[in-house]
mmCIF file of the C-alpha atoms, coordinates in Angstrom:
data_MODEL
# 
_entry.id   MODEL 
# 
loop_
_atom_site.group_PDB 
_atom_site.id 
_atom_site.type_symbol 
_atom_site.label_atom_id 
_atom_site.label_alt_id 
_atom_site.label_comp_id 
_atom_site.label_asym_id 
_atom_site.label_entity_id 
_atom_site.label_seq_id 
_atom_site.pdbx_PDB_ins_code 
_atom_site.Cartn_x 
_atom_site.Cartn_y 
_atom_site.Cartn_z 
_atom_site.occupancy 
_atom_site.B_iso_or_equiv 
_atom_site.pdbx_formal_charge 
_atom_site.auth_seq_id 
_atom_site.auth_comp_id 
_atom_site.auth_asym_id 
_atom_site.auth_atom_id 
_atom_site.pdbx_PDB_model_num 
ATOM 1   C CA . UNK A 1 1   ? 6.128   9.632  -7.287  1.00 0.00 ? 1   UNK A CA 1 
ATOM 2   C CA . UNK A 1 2   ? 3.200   11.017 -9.468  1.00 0.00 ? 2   UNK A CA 1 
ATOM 3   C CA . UNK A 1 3   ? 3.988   11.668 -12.531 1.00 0.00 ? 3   UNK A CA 1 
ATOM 4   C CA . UNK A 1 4   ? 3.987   15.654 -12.371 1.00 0.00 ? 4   UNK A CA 1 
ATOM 5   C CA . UNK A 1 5   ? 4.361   16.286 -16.596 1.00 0.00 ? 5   UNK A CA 1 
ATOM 6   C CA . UNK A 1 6   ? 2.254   17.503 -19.149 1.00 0.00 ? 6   UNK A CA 1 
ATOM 7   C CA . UNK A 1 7   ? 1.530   14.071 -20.792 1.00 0.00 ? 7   UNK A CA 1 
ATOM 8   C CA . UNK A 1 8   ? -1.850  13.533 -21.264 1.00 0.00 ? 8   UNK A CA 1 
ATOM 9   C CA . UNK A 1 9   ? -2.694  10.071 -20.227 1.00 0.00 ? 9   UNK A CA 1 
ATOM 10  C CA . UNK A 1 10  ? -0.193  9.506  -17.113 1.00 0.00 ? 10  UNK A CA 1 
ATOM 11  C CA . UNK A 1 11  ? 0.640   13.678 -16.665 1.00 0.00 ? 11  UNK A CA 1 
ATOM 12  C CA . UNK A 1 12  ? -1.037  16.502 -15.783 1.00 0.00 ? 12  UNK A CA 1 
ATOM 13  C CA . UNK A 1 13  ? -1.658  17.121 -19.773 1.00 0.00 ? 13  UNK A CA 1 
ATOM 14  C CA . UNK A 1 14  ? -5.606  17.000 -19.339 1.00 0.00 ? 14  UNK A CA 1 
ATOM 15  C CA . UNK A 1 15  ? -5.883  19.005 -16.023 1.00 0.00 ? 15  UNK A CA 1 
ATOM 16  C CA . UNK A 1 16  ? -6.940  22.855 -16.289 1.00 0.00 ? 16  UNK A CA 1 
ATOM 17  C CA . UNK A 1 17  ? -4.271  25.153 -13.970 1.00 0.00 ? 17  UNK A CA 1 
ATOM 18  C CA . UNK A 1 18  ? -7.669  25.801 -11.225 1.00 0.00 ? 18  UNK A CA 1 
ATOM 19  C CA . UNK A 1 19  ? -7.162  21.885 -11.178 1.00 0.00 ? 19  UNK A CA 1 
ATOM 20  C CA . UNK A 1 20  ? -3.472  21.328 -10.679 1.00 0.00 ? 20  UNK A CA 1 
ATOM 21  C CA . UNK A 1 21  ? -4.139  24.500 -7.856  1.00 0.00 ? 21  UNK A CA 1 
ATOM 22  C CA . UNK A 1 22  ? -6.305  22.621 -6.175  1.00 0.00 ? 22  UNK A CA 1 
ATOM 23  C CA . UNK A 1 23  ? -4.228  19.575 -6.436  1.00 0.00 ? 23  UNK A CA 1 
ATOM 24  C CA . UNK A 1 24  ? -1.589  22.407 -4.981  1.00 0.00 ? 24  UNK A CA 1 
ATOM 25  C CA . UNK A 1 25  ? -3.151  23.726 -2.242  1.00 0.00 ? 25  UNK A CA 1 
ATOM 26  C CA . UNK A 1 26  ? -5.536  20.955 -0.900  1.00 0.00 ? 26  UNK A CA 1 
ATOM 27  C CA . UNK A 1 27  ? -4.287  17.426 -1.652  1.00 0.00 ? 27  UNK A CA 1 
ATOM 28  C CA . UNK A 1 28  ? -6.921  16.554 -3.995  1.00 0.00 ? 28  UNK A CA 1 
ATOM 29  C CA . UNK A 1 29  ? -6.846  15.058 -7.326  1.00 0.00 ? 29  UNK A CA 1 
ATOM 30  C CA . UNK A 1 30  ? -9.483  16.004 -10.146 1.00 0.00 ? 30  UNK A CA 1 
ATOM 31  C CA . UNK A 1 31  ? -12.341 13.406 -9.009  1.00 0.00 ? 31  UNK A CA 1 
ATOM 32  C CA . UNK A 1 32  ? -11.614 14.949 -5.097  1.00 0.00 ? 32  UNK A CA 1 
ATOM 33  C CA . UNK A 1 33  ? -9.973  11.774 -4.404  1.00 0.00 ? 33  UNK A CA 1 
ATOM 34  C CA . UNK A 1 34  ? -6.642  12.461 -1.819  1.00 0.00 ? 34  UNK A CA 1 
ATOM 35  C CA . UNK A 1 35  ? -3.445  12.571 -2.948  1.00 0.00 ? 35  UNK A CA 1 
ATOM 36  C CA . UNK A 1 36  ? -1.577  9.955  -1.221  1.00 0.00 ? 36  UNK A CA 1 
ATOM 37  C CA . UNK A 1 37  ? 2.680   10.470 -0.286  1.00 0.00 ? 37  UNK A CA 1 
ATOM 38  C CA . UNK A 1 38  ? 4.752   11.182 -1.436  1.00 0.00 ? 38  UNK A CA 1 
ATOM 39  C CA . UNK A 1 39  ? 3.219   14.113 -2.714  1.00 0.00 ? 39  UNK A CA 1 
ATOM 40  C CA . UNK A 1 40  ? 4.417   17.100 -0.139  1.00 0.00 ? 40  UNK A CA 1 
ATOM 41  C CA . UNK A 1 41  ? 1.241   19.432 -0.938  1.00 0.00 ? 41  UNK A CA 1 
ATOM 42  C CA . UNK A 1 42  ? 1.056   20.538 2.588   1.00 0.00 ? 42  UNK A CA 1 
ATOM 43  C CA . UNK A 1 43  ? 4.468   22.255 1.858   1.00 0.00 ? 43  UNK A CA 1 
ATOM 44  C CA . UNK A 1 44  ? 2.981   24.197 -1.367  1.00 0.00 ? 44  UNK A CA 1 
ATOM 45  C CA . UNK A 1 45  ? 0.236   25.472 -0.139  1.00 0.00 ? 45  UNK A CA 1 
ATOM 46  C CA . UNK A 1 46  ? 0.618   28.849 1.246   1.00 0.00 ? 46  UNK A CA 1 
ATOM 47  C CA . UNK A 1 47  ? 2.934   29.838 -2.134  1.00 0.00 ? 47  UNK A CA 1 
ATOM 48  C CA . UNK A 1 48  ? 1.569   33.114 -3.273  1.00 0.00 ? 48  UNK A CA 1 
ATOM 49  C CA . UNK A 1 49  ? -0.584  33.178 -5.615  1.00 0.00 ? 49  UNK A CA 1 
ATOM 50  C CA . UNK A 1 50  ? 2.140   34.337 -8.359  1.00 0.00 ? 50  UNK A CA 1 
ATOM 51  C CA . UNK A 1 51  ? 4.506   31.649 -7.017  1.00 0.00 ? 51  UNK A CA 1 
ATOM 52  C CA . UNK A 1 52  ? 1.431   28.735 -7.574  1.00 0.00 ? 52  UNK A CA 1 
ATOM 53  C CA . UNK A 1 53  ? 1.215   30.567 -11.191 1.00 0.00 ? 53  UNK A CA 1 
ATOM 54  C CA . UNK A 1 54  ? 4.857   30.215 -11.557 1.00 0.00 ? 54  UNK A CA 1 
ATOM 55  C CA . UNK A 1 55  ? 4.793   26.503 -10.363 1.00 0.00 ? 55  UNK A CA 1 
ATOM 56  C CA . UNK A 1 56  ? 2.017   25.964 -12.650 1.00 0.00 ? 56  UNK A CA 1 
ATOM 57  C CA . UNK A 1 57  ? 3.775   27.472 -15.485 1.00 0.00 ? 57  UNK A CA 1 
ATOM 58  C CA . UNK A 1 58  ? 6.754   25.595 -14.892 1.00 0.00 ? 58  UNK A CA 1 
ATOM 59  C CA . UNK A 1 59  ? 4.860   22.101 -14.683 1.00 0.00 ? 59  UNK A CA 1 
ATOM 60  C CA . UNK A 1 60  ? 3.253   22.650 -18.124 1.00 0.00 ? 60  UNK A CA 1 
ATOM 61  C CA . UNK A 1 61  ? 6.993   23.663 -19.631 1.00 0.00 ? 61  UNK A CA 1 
ATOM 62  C CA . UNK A 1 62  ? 8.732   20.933 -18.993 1.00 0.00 ? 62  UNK A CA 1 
ATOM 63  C CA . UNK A 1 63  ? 8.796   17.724 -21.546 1.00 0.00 ? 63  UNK A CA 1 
ATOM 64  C CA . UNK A 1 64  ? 6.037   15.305 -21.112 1.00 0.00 ? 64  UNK A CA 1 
ATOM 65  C CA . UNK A 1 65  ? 6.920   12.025 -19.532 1.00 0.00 ? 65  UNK A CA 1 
ATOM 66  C CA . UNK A 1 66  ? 4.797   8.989  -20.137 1.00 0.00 ? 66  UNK A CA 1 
ATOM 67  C CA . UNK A 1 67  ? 5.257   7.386  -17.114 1.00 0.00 ? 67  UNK A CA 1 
ATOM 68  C CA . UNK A 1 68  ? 1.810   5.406  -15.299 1.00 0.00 ? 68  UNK A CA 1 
ATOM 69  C CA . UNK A 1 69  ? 2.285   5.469  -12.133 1.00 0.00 ? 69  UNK A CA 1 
ATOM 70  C CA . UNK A 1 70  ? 1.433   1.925  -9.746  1.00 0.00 ? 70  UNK A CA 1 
ATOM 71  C CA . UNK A 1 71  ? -1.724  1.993  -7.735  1.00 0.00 ? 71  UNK A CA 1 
ATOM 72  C CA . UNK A 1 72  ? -1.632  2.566  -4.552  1.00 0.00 ? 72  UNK A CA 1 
ATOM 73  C CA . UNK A 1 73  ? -1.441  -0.910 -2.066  1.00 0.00 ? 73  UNK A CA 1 
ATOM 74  C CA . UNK A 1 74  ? -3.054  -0.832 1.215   1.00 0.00 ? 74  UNK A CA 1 
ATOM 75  C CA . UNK A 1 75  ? -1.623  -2.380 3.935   1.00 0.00 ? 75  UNK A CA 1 
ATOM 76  C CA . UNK A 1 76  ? -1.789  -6.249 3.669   1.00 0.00 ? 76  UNK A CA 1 
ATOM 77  C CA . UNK A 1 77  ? -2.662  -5.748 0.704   1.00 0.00 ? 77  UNK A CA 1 
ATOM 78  C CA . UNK A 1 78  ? -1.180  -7.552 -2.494  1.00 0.00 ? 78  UNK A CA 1 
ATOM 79  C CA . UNK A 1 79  ? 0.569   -5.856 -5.326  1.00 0.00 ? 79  UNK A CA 1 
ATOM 80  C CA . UNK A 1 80  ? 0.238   -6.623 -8.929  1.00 0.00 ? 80  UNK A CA 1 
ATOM 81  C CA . UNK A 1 81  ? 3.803   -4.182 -9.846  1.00 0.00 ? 81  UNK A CA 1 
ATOM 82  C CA . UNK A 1 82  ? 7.180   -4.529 -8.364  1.00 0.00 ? 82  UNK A CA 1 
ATOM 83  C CA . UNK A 1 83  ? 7.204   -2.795 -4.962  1.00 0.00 ? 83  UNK A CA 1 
ATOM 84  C CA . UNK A 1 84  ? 9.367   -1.310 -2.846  1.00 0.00 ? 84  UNK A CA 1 
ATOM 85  C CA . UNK A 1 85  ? 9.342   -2.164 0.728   1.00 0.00 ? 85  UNK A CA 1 
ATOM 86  C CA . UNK A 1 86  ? 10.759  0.714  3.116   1.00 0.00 ? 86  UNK A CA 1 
ATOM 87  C CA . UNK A 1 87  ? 11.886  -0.932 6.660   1.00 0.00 ? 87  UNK A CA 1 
ATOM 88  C CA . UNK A 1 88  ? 11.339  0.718  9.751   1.00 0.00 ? 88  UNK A CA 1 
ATOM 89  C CA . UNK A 1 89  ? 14.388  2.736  11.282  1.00 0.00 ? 89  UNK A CA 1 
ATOM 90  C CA . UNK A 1 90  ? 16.910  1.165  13.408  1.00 0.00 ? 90  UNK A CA 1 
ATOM 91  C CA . UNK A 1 91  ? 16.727  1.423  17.196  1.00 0.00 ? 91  UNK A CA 1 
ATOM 92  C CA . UNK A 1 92  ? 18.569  4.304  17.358  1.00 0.00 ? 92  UNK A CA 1 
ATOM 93  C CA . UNK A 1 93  ? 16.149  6.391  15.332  1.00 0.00 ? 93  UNK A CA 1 
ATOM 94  C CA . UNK A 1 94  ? 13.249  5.755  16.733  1.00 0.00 ? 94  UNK A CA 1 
ATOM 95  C CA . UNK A 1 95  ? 10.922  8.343  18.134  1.00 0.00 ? 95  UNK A CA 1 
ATOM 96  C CA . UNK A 1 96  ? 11.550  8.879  21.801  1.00 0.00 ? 96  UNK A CA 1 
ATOM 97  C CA . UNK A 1 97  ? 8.842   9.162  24.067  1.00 0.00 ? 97  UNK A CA 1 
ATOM 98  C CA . UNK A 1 98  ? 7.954   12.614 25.301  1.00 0.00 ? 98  UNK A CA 1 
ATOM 99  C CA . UNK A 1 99  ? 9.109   13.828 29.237  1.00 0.00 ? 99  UNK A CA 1 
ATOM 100 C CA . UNK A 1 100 ? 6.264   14.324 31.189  1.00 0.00 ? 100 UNK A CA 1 
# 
């Protein structure tokens, strides 16, 4: 997961609260690059805005974490950290096709 802290190299120490909004609300990091998953925006993003200020707030409270987090891998693609690979669910939880 991203590294949601106030440090500022591998936090969100160096981004202004319009910024981490943004981030908030749209998905977007500071250079409008997309913020890949795990990070559940889309569920954010309607917050009031005195809940985002809260959540904002909160974020900048908290202790600062140095923690980089790996780049992200496409798929095929080869990894230079440890990984984690996530196997696809059993029979039995697969989607089911839709009735007509």
């Amino acid at each position: 997961a991203r590294n949601l802290t106030p440090d500022g190299e591998t936090g969100l120490g160096t981004w202004t609260n319009v910024e981490i909004e943004r981030a908030l609300r749209s998905g977007v990091r500071k250079d409008g690059s997309p913020i890949l998953p795990p990070m559940p925006w889309t569920e954010v993003a309607a917050l009031t805005p005195e809940d985002m200020s809260s959540l904002i707030a909160y974020l900048k409270s908290i202790p600062p974490v140095h923690h980089k987090v790996p780049d992200h891998v496409p798929p095929n693609g080869m990894a230079t950290t440890p990984t984690v690979d996530i196997p696809a669910p059993p029979a039995w939880d697969a989607p089911k096709p839709s009735a007509p």
